[in-house]
Amino acid sequence: MAMQQHLRIREHHRSPITALGYHAARRECLTGFEDGVIKWWDMENGHMSLCTKEHSGRVTHFLSWIPTHLLFSASNDSSVIVWAPGGAVLDRIQLGYPIFTLAISLARHLLLCGSKGRLVAFPLDERRESGHVVNLSQGFSDQTHTDIVSCIACLDNNIYTAGYDKRLLIFDTYQSPSRKGLTTKHCISRAHRAAITHLLLVRQQETTRVLSGSFDQTVGIWSQDGQLIHRLGPFTGNITALCYVATTGIVWIASGTSQPTLYEPQSGEIVSDSTGCSSLGMWPTSKSLLRRDQ
C-alpha cells in the first residue's frame, strides 16, 4: 500500500505550534500555539473552522474524551479547558500548577494530569454534580517523579508515566474507606539516558508493548510489566513523535528528519531505510500532513 499525502495546510501564525490534537466528535484537527491560541481545521478541505484563545500560556496537550464527545486542552498556565462538541467552553478547571500532558483511565474513570514532579488523578464527573467535569475535591497525587511528567498511557488498570527525570513508572490505584491513592507497581529509574518525551502503547493480538522515545535518540521497547525487550537506535536526532497505525500494524518514529522510520512490532524489525523506501511503498515528496510555514 503506497502512502499518499492527504492534505497540506499552509498556516501563518506568529507563535510556534506546541500541540497537535484531533477532536473525534467534530472530526477536526487542532493546533495549539505557544501564545495560547487554538485553531480548528476541517480535515476534508483544510479550512480553519474556529480560532480561539482561552489559554494565557502555551498549549501543551489535547485529549478527546470520545464517549462524551468532549475535548480537553491543557496549558502551562495551570488550566485545563473542557470543550463542548460545538466548540464552546464547557468548563474551565484551574489547578494552580502547569499541566504538560493528559490521559484518561477508562478502567478507573479518572482524568490524569502530568505536572512537574507530580502525577495527579481526578475522578471524572460528566454530569458535573461536583460543579466541574472532574471532581476536584476527590483528587489525589503521587510525587515519585522528580521532574516534568511528560507522557501518560493507560492499559486496563495500569497507568504508565514517563518524564524528564528519565524514569518510567507503572502505577495502580487503591481505594479505602478513608482515601484513594496511586501505588507504584514498578519504577525504572534510568529507562533512558536523557529525558523521555513520548510513550506509546501497541496492542496486537497476542502481545502488548510499551514504547518510549527520548532525547537520547533511542526508542525503548518494553513489556507491559516494565521489562526491557529491545532498544532501537540511536537515531539521527531526538525522538519527536511516536504513532501506531493499527490498520497496518506499523509504528511511525519521527526523529527530526524529513521522513519517519517505520517499525514493525510483530517482527521486531525496521521496515524502512534511510532512502525513504519501505515495504509499504514510496513516500511522497512532501511528508507532512500538517505543517506550519514560516
PDB file of C-alpha atoms in Angstrom:
ATOM      1  CA  MET A   1       0.000   0.000   0.000  1.00  0.00           C
ATOM      2  CA  ALA A   2       1.564   3.292  -1.101  1.00  0.00           C
ATOM      3  CA  MET A   3       1.376   6.216   1.306  1.00  0.00           C
ATOM      4  CA  GLN A   4      -0.040   9.385  -0.226  1.00  0.00           C
ATOM      5  CA  GLN A   5      -0.287  12.912   1.070  1.00  0.00           C
ATOM      6  CA  HIS A   6      -3.866  13.695   2.004  1.00  0.00           C
ATOM      7  CA  LEU A   7      -3.720  17.373   2.858  1.00  0.00           C
ATOM      8  CA  ARG A   8      -1.306  20.234   3.401  1.00  0.00           C
ATOM      9  CA  ILE A   9      -2.280  23.270   5.449  1.00  0.00           C
ATOM     10  CA  ARG A  10      -0.256  26.443   4.937  1.00  0.00           C
ATOM     11  CA  GLU A  11      -0.585  28.339   8.178  1.00  0.00           C
ATOM     12  CA  HIS A  12       0.934  31.688   9.084  1.00  0.00           C
ATOM     13  CA  HIS A  13       0.940  32.356  12.819  1.00  0.00           C
ATOM     14  CA  ARG A  14       3.287  34.454  14.914  1.00  0.00           C
ATOM     15  CA  SER A  15       3.880  31.715  17.520  1.00  0.00           C
ATOM     16  CA  PRO A  16       5.189  28.141  17.170  1.00  0.00           C
ATOM     17  CA  ILE A  17       2.882  25.140  17.247  1.00  0.00           C
ATOM     18  CA  THR A  18       3.241  23.441  20.631  1.00  0.00           C
ATOM     19  CA  ALA A  19       0.433  20.828  20.497  1.00  0.00           C
ATOM     20  CA  LEU A  20      -1.477  18.813  17.915  1.00  0.00           C
ATOM     21  CA  GLY A  21      -4.770  17.066  18.534  1.00  0.00           C
ATOM     22  CA  TYR A  22      -7.854  15.513  16.992  1.00  0.00           C
ATOM     23  CA  HIS A  23     -11.447  16.230  18.026  1.00  0.00           C
ATOM     24  CA  ALA A  24     -13.212  12.924  17.384  1.00  0.00           C
ATOM     25  CA  ALA A  25     -16.728  14.380  17.666  1.00  0.00           C
ATOM     26  CA  ARG A  26     -16.041  17.180  15.164  1.00  0.00           C
ATOM     27  CA  ARG A  27     -13.609  15.145  13.042  1.00  0.00           C
ATOM     28  CA  GLU A  28     -11.240  18.080  13.042  1.00  0.00           C
ATOM     29  CA  CYS A  29      -7.552  18.524  13.678  1.00  0.00           C
ATOM     30  CA  LEU A  30      -6.391  21.098  16.221  1.00  0.00           C
ATOM     31  CA  THR A  31      -3.216  23.112  16.507  1.00  0.00           C
ATOM     32  CA  GLY A  32      -2.253  24.700  19.806  1.00  0.00           C
ATOM     33  CA  PHE A  33       0.263  27.530  19.928  1.00  0.00           C
ATOM     34  CA  GLU A  34       2.771  28.986  22.339  1.00  0.00           C
ATOM     35  CA  ASP A  35       0.622  32.092  22.794  1.00  0.00           C
ATOM     36  CA  GLY A  36      -2.454  30.100  23.882  1.00  0.00           C
ATOM     37  CA  VAL A  37      -4.314  30.216  20.571  1.00  0.00           C
ATOM     38  CA  ILE A  38      -6.118  27.076  19.367  1.00  0.00           C
ATOM     39  CA  LYS A  39      -7.136  26.643  15.737  1.00  0.00           C
ATOM     40  CA  TRP A  40      -9.582  24.022  14.493  1.00  0.00           C
ATOM     41  CA  TRP A  41      -9.164  22.590  10.977  1.00  0.00           C
ATOM     42  CA  ASP A  42     -11.555  20.743   8.679  1.00  0.00           C
ATOM     43  CA  MET A  43      -9.564  17.741   7.501  1.00  0.00           C
ATOM     44  CA  GLU A  44     -11.537  17.399   4.270  1.00  0.00           C
ATOM     45  CA  ASN A  45     -10.758  20.808   2.805  1.00  0.00           C
ATOM     46  CA  GLY A  46      -8.085  22.252   5.106  1.00  0.00           C
ATOM     47  CA  HIS A  47     -10.178  25.302   6.044  1.00  0.00           C
ATOM     48  CA  MET A  48      -9.997  26.756   9.544  1.00  0.00           C
ATOM     49  CA  SER A  49     -13.394  26.354  11.205  1.00  0.00           C
ATOM     50  CA  LEU A  50     -12.625  28.033  14.537  1.00  0.00           C
ATOM     51  CA  CYS A  51      -9.937  30.125  16.218  1.00  0.00           C
ATOM     52  CA  THR A  52      -9.995  30.586  19.998  1.00  0.00           C
ATOM     53  CA  LYS A  53      -7.758  31.995  22.717  1.00  0.00           C
ATOM     54  CA  GLU A  54      -8.831  30.776  26.127  1.00  0.00           C
ATOM     55  CA  HIS A  55      -5.398  29.866  27.493  1.00  0.00           C
ATOM     56  CA  SER A  56      -2.948  32.552  28.601  1.00  0.00           C
ATOM     57  CA  GLY A  57       0.094  30.315  28.211  1.00  0.00           C
ATOM     58  CA  ARG A  58       1.471  27.617  25.947  1.00  0.00           C
ATOM     59  CA  VAL A  59      -0.997  24.918  24.872  1.00  0.00           C
ATOM     60  CA  THR A  60       0.665  21.654  25.891  1.00  0.00           C
ATOM     61  CA  HIS A  61      -1.805  18.846  25.170  1.00  0.00           C
ATOM     62  CA  PHE A  62      -5.170  17.869  23.668  1.00  0.00           C
ATOM     63  CA  LEU A  63      -7.251  14.903  24.795  1.00  0.00           C
ATOM     64  CA  SER A  64     -10.505  13.700  23.247  1.00  0.00           C
ATOM     65  CA  TRP A  65     -12.951  12.014  25.646  1.00  0.00           C
ATOM     66  CA  ILE A  66     -14.740  10.018  22.982  1.00  0.00           C
ATOM     67  CA  PRO A  67     -17.769   8.590  24.907  1.00  0.00           C
ATOM     68  CA  THR A  68     -18.895  12.093  25.921  1.00  0.00           C
ATOM     69  CA  HIS A  69     -17.824  13.916  22.697  1.00  0.00           C
ATOM     70  CA  LEU A  70     -15.782  16.334  24.830  1.00  0.00           C
ATOM     71  CA  LEU A  71     -12.260  17.652  24.338  1.00  0.00           C
ATOM     72  CA  PHE A  72      -9.707  18.713  26.967  1.00  0.00           C
ATOM     73  CA  SER A  73      -6.907  21.182  26.336  1.00  0.00           C
ATOM     74  CA  ALA A  74      -4.068  21.720  28.814  1.00  0.00           C
ATOM     75  CA  SER A  75      -1.603  24.560  29.260  1.00  0.00           C
ATOM     76  CA  ASN A  76       1.355  25.681  31.311  1.00  0.00           C
ATOM     77  CA  ASP A  77      -0.930  28.490  32.539  1.00  0.00           C
ATOM     78  CA  SER A  78      -2.230  25.958  35.136  1.00  0.00           C
ATOM     79  CA  SER A  79      -5.591  25.466  33.436  1.00  0.00           C
ATOM     80  CA  VAL A  80      -7.447  22.636  31.738  1.00  0.00           C
ATOM     81  CA  ILE A  81     -10.317  23.690  29.488  1.00  0.00           C
ATOM     82  CA  VAL A  82     -13.160  21.360  28.526  1.00  0.00           C
ATOM     83  CA  TRP A  83     -14.688  21.996  25.092  1.00  0.00           C
ATOM     84  CA  ALA A  84     -18.221  21.080  24.048  1.00  0.00           C
ATOM     85  CA  PRO A  85     -18.792  19.447  20.650  1.00  0.00           C
ATOM     86  CA  GLY A  86     -19.839  22.794  19.174  1.00  0.00           C
ATOM     87  CA  GLY A  87     -16.502  24.384  20.105  1.00  0.00           C
ATOM     88  CA  ALA A  88     -17.730  26.393  23.107  1.00  0.00           C
ATOM     89  CA  VAL A  89     -16.027  26.301  26.504  1.00  0.00           C
ATOM     90  CA  LEU A  90     -17.979  23.913  28.725  1.00  0.00           C
ATOM     91  CA  ASP A  91     -15.728  24.028  31.787  1.00  0.00           C
ATOM     92  CA  ARG A  92     -12.597  25.783  32.948  1.00  0.00           C
ATOM     93  CA  ILE A  93     -10.514  23.948  35.551  1.00  0.00           C
ATOM     94  CA  GLN A  94      -7.851  25.927  37.429  1.00  0.00           C
ATOM     95  CA  LEU A  95      -5.325  23.620  39.072  1.00  0.00           C
ATOM     96  CA  GLY A  96      -2.642  26.014  40.290  1.00  0.00           C
ATOM     97  CA  TYR A  97       0.286  24.269  38.570  1.00  0.00           C
ATOM     98  CA  PRO A  98       1.332  23.800  34.919  1.00  0.00           C
ATOM     99  CA  ILE A  99      -0.060  20.774  33.093  1.00  0.00           C
ATOM    100  CA  PHE A 100       2.117  19.158  30.439  1.00  0.00           C
ATOM    101  CA  THR A 101       0.140  16.050  29.497  1.00  0.00           C
ATOM    102  CA  LEU A 102      -3.276  14.432  29.986  1.00  0.00           C
ATOM    103  CA  ALA A 103      -4.753  10.949  29.803  1.00  0.00           C
ATOM    104  CA  ILE A 104      -7.987   9.196  30.740  1.00  0.00           C
ATOM    105  CA  SER A 105      -8.131   5.859  32.520  1.00  0.00           C
ATOM    106  CA  LEU A 106     -11.424   4.378  31.387  1.00  0.00           C
ATOM    107  CA  ALA A 107     -10.961   1.412  33.731  1.00  0.00           C
ATOM    108  CA  ARG A 108     -10.598   3.719  36.749  1.00  0.00           C
ATOM    109  CA  HIS A 109     -12.767   6.566  35.395  1.00  0.00           C
ATOM    110  CA  LEU A 110     -10.009   9.102  36.078  1.00  0.00           C
ATOM    111  CA  LEU A 111      -8.523  12.137  34.397  1.00  0.00           C
ATOM    112  CA  LEU A 112      -4.738  12.003  34.800  1.00  0.00           C
ATOM    113  CA  CYS A 113      -2.611  15.144  34.674  1.00  0.00           C
ATOM    114  CA  GLY A 114       1.166  15.321  34.427  1.00  0.00           C
ATOM    115  CA  SER A 115       2.904  18.275  36.063  1.00  0.00           C
ATOM    116  CA  LYS A 116       6.421  18.953  37.339  1.00  0.00           C
ATOM    117  CA  GLY A 117       7.294  16.176  39.771  1.00  0.00           C
ATOM    118  CA  ARG A 118       3.664  15.195  40.139  1.00  0.00           C
ATOM    119  CA  LEU A 119       1.030  12.877  38.688  1.00  0.00           C
ATOM    120  CA  VAL A 120      -2.470  13.978  39.674  1.00  0.00           C
ATOM    121  CA  ALA A 121      -5.698  11.984  39.285  1.00  0.00           C
ATOM    122  CA  PHE A 122      -9.264  13.317  39.410  1.00  0.00           C
ATOM    123  CA  PRO A 123     -12.480  11.258  39.228  1.00  0.00           C
ATOM    124  CA  LEU A 124     -14.437  12.084  36.086  1.00  0.00           C
ATOM    125  CA  ASP A 125     -17.828  13.699  36.656  1.00  0.00           C
ATOM    126  CA  GLU A 126     -19.583  14.016  33.307  1.00  0.00           C
ATOM    127  CA  ARG A 127     -22.833  15.105  34.979  1.00  0.00           C
ATOM    128  CA  ARG A 128     -20.909  17.923  36.723  1.00  0.00           C
ATOM    129  CA  GLU A 129     -22.515  17.130  40.065  1.00  0.00           C
ATOM    130  CA  SER A 130     -19.368  18.484  41.744  1.00  0.00           C
ATOM    131  CA  GLY A 131     -19.524  21.671  39.685  1.00  0.00           C
ATOM    132  CA  HIS A 132     -16.883  20.567  37.168  1.00  0.00           C
ATOM    133  CA  VAL A 133     -16.313  17.771  34.661  1.00  0.00           C
ATOM    134  CA  VAL A 134     -13.867  16.332  37.205  1.00  0.00           C
ATOM    135  CA  ASN A 135     -14.296  16.140  40.952  1.00  0.00           C
ATOM    136  CA  LEU A 136     -11.505  18.388  42.217  1.00  0.00           C
ATOM    137  CA  SER A 137     -12.183  17.718  45.890  1.00  0.00           C
ATOM    138  CA  GLN A 138     -11.518  13.990  45.455  1.00  0.00           C
ATOM    139  CA  GLY A 139      -8.255  14.341  43.547  1.00  0.00           C
ATOM    140  CA  PHE A 140      -5.105  12.521  44.649  1.00  0.00           C
ATOM    141  CA  SER A 141      -1.492  12.554  43.502  1.00  0.00           C
ATOM    142  CA  ASP A 142       1.896  10.862  43.514  1.00  0.00           C
ATOM    143  CA  GLN A 143       5.281  12.584  43.580  1.00  0.00           C
ATOM    144  CA  THR A 144       7.655   9.752  42.664  1.00  0.00           C
ATOM    145  CA  HIS A 145       8.749  11.676  39.569  1.00  0.00           C
ATOM    146  CA  THR A 146      11.342  14.358  40.246  1.00  0.00           C
ATOM    147  CA  ASP A 147      10.891  16.399  37.069  1.00  0.00           C
ATOM    148  CA  ILE A 148       8.226  17.092  34.427  1.00  0.00           C
ATOM    149  CA  VAL A 149       5.821  14.200  33.796  1.00  0.00           C
ATOM    150  CA  SER A 150       5.792  14.427  30.017  1.00  0.00           C
ATOM    151  CA  CYS A 151       3.637  11.463  28.984  1.00  0.00           C
ATOM    152  CA  ILE A 152       0.944   9.153  30.363  1.00  0.00           C
ATOM    153  CA  ALA A 153      -0.591   5.989  28.913  1.00  0.00           C
ATOM    154  CA  CYS A 154      -3.256   3.666  30.319  1.00  0.00           C
ATOM    155  CA  LEU A 155      -3.752  -0.063  29.830  1.00  0.00           C
ATOM    156  CA  ASP A 156      -6.581  -1.722  31.743  1.00  0.00           C
ATOM    157  CA  ASN A 157      -5.820  -0.935  35.414  1.00  0.00           C
ATOM    158  CA  ASN A 158      -2.202   0.057  34.781  1.00  0.00           C
ATOM    159  CA  ILE A 159      -1.099   3.681  34.421  1.00  0.00           C
ATOM    160  CA  TYR A 160       2.261   4.256  32.701  1.00  0.00           C
ATOM    161  CA  THR A 161       4.126   7.532  33.094  1.00  0.00           C
ATOM    162  CA  ALA A 162       7.483   8.845  31.942  1.00  0.00           C
ATOM    163  CA  GLY A 163       9.255  12.139  32.304  1.00  0.00           C
ATOM    164  CA  TYR A 164      12.244  14.384  32.086  1.00  0.00           C
ATOM    165  CA  ASP A 165      13.761  12.566  35.080  1.00  0.00           C
ATOM    166  CA  LYS A 166      14.409   9.572  32.743  1.00  0.00           C
ATOM    167  CA  ARG A 167      12.020   7.419  34.768  1.00  0.00           C
ATOM    168  CA  LEU A 168       9.367   5.024  33.513  1.00  0.00           C
ATOM    169  CA  LEU A 169       6.769   4.151  36.148  1.00  0.00           C
ATOM    170  CA  ILE A 170       3.812   1.787  36.318  1.00  0.00           C
ATOM    171  CA  PHE A 171       1.028   2.723  38.737  1.00  0.00           C
ATOM    172  CA  ASP A 172      -2.132   1.164  40.039  1.00  0.00           C
ATOM    173  CA  THR A 173      -4.788   2.831  42.160  1.00  0.00           C
ATOM    174  CA  TYR A 174      -6.115   1.815  45.544  1.00  0.00           C
ATOM    175  CA  GLN A 175      -9.209   2.821  47.460  1.00  0.00           C
ATOM    176  CA  SER A 176     -10.040   2.522  51.141  1.00  0.00           C
ATOM    177  CA  PRO A 177     -12.979   3.898  53.110  1.00  0.00           C
ATOM    178  CA  SER A 178     -10.891   6.932  54.062  1.00  0.00           C
ATOM    179  CA  ARG A 179      -8.802   7.690  50.964  1.00  0.00           C
ATOM    180  CA  LYS A 180      -7.843   6.981  47.366  1.00  0.00           C
ATOM    181  CA  GLY A 181      -4.335   6.921  46.033  1.00  0.00           C
ATOM    182  CA  LEU A 182      -1.779   5.790  43.486  1.00  0.00           C
ATOM    183  CA  THR A 183       0.602   2.955  44.232  1.00  0.00           C
ATOM    184  CA  THR A 184       3.838   2.344  42.337  1.00  0.00           C
ATOM    185  CA  LYS A 185       3.980  -1.183  40.912  1.00  0.00           C
ATOM    186  CA  HIS A 186       7.292  -0.752  39.100  1.00  0.00           C
ATOM    187  CA  CYS A 187       9.861   2.036  38.774  1.00  0.00           C
ATOM    188  CA  ILE A 188      12.642   2.043  36.184  1.00  0.00           C
ATOM    189  CA  SER A 189      14.819   4.870  37.432  1.00  0.00           C
ATOM    190  CA  ARG A 190      17.027   5.074  34.306  1.00  0.00           C
ATOM    191  CA  ALA A 191      14.842   3.907  31.461  1.00  0.00           C
ATOM    192  CA  HIS A 192      16.778   6.271  29.165  1.00  0.00           C
ATOM    193  CA  ARG A 193      19.960   8.315  29.348  1.00  0.00           C
ATOM    194  CA  ALA A 194      18.019  11.561  28.800  1.00  0.00           C
ATOM    195  CA  ALA A 195      14.511  12.981  29.193  1.00  0.00           C
ATOM    196  CA  ILE A 196      11.651  10.765  27.992  1.00  0.00           C
ATOM    197  CA  THR A 197       9.267  12.674  25.737  1.00  0.00           C
ATOM    198  CA  HIS A 198       6.855  10.071  24.336  1.00  0.00           C
ATOM    199  CA  LEU A 199       5.039   6.908  25.399  1.00  0.00           C
ATOM    200  CA  LEU A 200       3.069   4.654  23.074  1.00  0.00           C
ATOM    201  CA  LEU A 201       1.002   1.527  23.785  1.00  0.00           C
ATOM    202  CA  VAL A 202       0.894  -1.012  20.980  1.00  0.00           C
ATOM    203  CA  ARG A 203      -1.794  -3.661  21.436  1.00  0.00           C
ATOM    204  CA  GLN A 204      -1.772  -6.563  18.998  1.00  0.00           C
ATOM    205  CA  GLN A 205      -3.454  -9.938  19.024  1.00  0.00           C
ATOM    206  CA  GLU A 206      -1.166 -11.734  21.448  1.00  0.00           C
ATOM    207  CA  THR A 207       1.131  -9.076  22.861  1.00  0.00           C
ATOM    208  CA  THR A 208       1.152  -5.567  24.261  1.00  0.00           C
ATOM    209  CA  ARG A 209       4.254  -3.438  24.056  1.00  0.00           C
ATOM    210  CA  VAL A 210       5.122  -0.085  25.615  1.00  0.00           C
ATOM    211  CA  LEU A 211       7.374   2.159  23.510  1.00  0.00           C
ATOM    212  CA  SER A 212       9.285   5.104  24.976  1.00  0.00           C
ATOM    213  CA  GLY A 213      11.031   7.840  22.982  1.00  0.00           C
ATOM    214  CA  SER A 214      13.735  10.059  24.404  1.00  0.00           C
ATOM    215  CA  PHE A 215      16.144  12.923  23.890  1.00  0.00           C
ATOM    216  CA  ASP A 216      18.864  10.262  23.938  1.00  0.00           C
ATOM    217  CA  GLN A 217      17.772   9.467  20.354  1.00  0.00           C
ATOM    218  CA  THR A 218      16.584   5.940  21.153  1.00  0.00           C
ATOM    219  CA  VAL A 219      13.256   4.127  21.444  1.00  0.00           C
ATOM    220  CA  GLY A 220      12.801   1.588  24.236  1.00  0.00           C
ATOM    221  CA  ILE A 221      10.568  -1.452  23.660  1.00  0.00           C
ATOM    222  CA  TRP A 222       9.104  -2.682  26.960  1.00  0.00           C
ATOM    223  CA  SER A 223       6.816  -5.476  28.070  1.00  0.00           C
ATOM    224  CA  GLN A 224       3.615  -4.398  29.784  1.00  0.00           C
ATOM    225  CA  ASP A 225       5.149  -5.267  33.167  1.00  0.00           C
ATOM    226  CA  GLY A 226       8.141  -2.985  32.516  1.00  0.00           C
ATOM    227  CA  GLN A 227      10.844  -5.355  31.258  1.00  0.00           C
ATOM    228  CA  LEU A 228      13.140  -4.019  28.539  1.00  0.00           C
ATOM    229  CA  ILE A 229      12.850  -6.154  25.400  1.00  0.00           C
ATOM    230  CA  HIS A 230      14.820  -4.157  22.871  1.00  0.00           C
ATOM    231  CA  ARG A 231      16.178  -0.697  22.213  1.00  0.00           C
ATOM    232  CA  LEU A 232      16.070   0.948  18.784  1.00  0.00           C
ATOM    233  CA  GLY A 233      18.663   3.499  17.726  1.00  0.00           C
ATOM    234  CA  PRO A 234      20.439   5.688  18.107  1.00  0.00           C
ATOM    235  CA  PHE A 235      18.525   7.697  15.523  1.00  0.00           C
ATOM    236  CA  THR A 236      19.856  10.839  13.850  1.00  0.00           C
ATOM    237  CA  GLY A 237      18.002  13.170  16.236  1.00  0.00           C
ATOM    238  CA  ASN A 238      15.782  13.355  19.313  1.00  0.00           C
ATOM    239  CA  ILE A 239      12.592  11.310  19.172  1.00  0.00           C
ATOM    240  CA  THR A 240       9.880  13.857  18.388  1.00  0.00           C
ATOM    241  CA  ALA A 241       6.840  11.600  17.842  1.00  0.00           C
ATOM    242  CA  LEU A 242       5.618   8.004  18.029  1.00  0.00           C
ATOM    243  CA  CYS A 243       2.453   6.848  16.263  1.00  0.00           C
ATOM    244  CA  TYR A 244       0.927   3.387  15.844  1.00  0.00           C
ATOM    245  CA  VAL A 245      -1.103   2.725  12.687  1.00  0.00           C
ATOM    246  CA  ALA A 246      -3.325  -0.177  13.698  1.00  0.00           C
ATOM    247  CA  THR A 247      -4.560  -0.916  10.176  1.00  0.00           C
ATOM    248  CA  THR A 248      -1.027  -1.736   9.008  1.00  0.00           C
ATOM    249  CA  GLY A 249       0.483  -2.831  12.324  1.00  0.00           C
ATOM    250  CA  ILE A 250       3.320  -0.327  11.890  1.00  0.00           C
ATOM    251  CA  VAL A 251       4.822   2.215  14.302  1.00  0.00           C
ATOM    252  CA  TRP A 252       5.992   5.524  12.843  1.00  0.00           C
ATOM    253  CA  ILE A 253       9.022   7.038  14.583  1.00  0.00           C
ATOM    254  CA  ALA A 254       9.867  10.704  13.960  1.00  0.00           C
ATOM    255  CA  SER A 255      13.365  11.814  14.902  1.00  0.00           C
ATOM    256  CA  GLY A 256      13.955  15.252  13.429  1.00  0.00           C
ATOM    257  CA  THR A 257      14.371  14.185   9.806  1.00  0.00           C
ATOM    258  CA  SER A 258      12.038  14.685   6.846  1.00  0.00           C
ATOM    259  CA  GLN A 259      10.974  11.036   6.831  1.00  0.00           C
ATOM    260  CA  PRO A 260       9.735   8.771   9.639  1.00  0.00           C
ATOM    261  CA  THR A 261      11.257   5.405  10.423  1.00  0.00           C
ATOM    262  CA  LEU A 262       8.797   2.511  10.219  1.00  0.00           C
ATOM    263  CA  TYR A 263       8.971  -0.224  12.837  1.00  0.00           C
ATOM    264  CA  GLU A 264       7.004  -3.473  12.811  1.00  0.00           C
ATOM    265  CA  PRO A 265       6.425  -4.664  16.415  1.00  0.00           C
ATOM    266  CA  GLN A 266       5.282  -8.130  15.353  1.00  0.00           C
ATOM    267  CA  SER A 267       8.616  -8.984  13.757  1.00  0.00           C
ATOM    268  CA  GLY A 268      10.725  -6.526  15.729  1.00  0.00           C
ATOM    269  CA  GLU A 269      12.200  -5.144  12.524  1.00  0.00           C
ATOM    270  CA  ILE A 270      12.663  -1.744  10.933  1.00  0.00           C
ATOM    271  CA  VAL A 271      10.790  -1.859   7.620  1.00  0.00           C
ATOM    272  CA  SER A 272      12.026   1.435   6.173  1.00  0.00           C
ATOM    273  CA  ASP A 273      15.520   2.582   5.355  1.00  0.00           C
ATOM    274  CA  SER A 274      17.342   5.894   5.061  1.00  0.00           C
ATOM    275  CA  THR A 275      16.249   6.377   1.440  1.00  0.00           C
ATOM    276  CA  GLY A 276      12.599   6.620   2.478  1.00  0.00           C
ATOM    277  CA  CYS A 277      11.602   3.380   0.761  1.00  0.00           C
ATOM    278  CA  SER A 278       9.594   0.869   2.737  1.00  0.00           C
ATOM    279  CA  SER A 279       7.573  -2.266   2.357  1.00  0.00           C
ATOM    280  CA  LEU A 280       4.501  -0.038   2.357  1.00  0.00           C
ATOM    281  CA  GLY A 281       5.505   1.845  -0.774  1.00  0.00           C
ATOM    282  CA  MET A 282       7.399   5.006  -1.720  1.00  0.00           C
ATOM    283  CA  TRP A 283       6.956   8.176   0.348  1.00  0.00           C
ATOM    284  CA  PRO A 284       5.643  11.282  -1.421  1.00  0.00           C
ATOM    285  CA  THR A 285       7.895  14.279  -1.905  1.00  0.00           C
ATOM    286  CA  SER A 286       6.245  16.129   0.990  1.00  0.00           C
ATOM    287  CA  LYS A 287       5.923  14.112   4.184  1.00  0.00           C
ATOM    288  CA  SER A 288       3.818  16.239   6.493  1.00  0.00           C
ATOM    289  CA  LEU A 289       0.037  16.155   6.580  1.00  0.00           C
ATOM    290  CA  LEU A 290       0.001  19.315   8.634  1.00  0.00           C
ATOM    291  CA  ARG A 291       2.762  21.843   8.812  1.00  0.00           C
ATOM    292  CA  ARG A 292       3.425  25.452   9.767  1.00  0.00           C
ATOM    293  CA  ASP A 293       5.199  27.536   7.114  1.00  0.00           C
ATOM    294  CA  GLN A 294       7.394  30.395   8.257  1.00  0.00           C
TER     295      GLN A 294
END
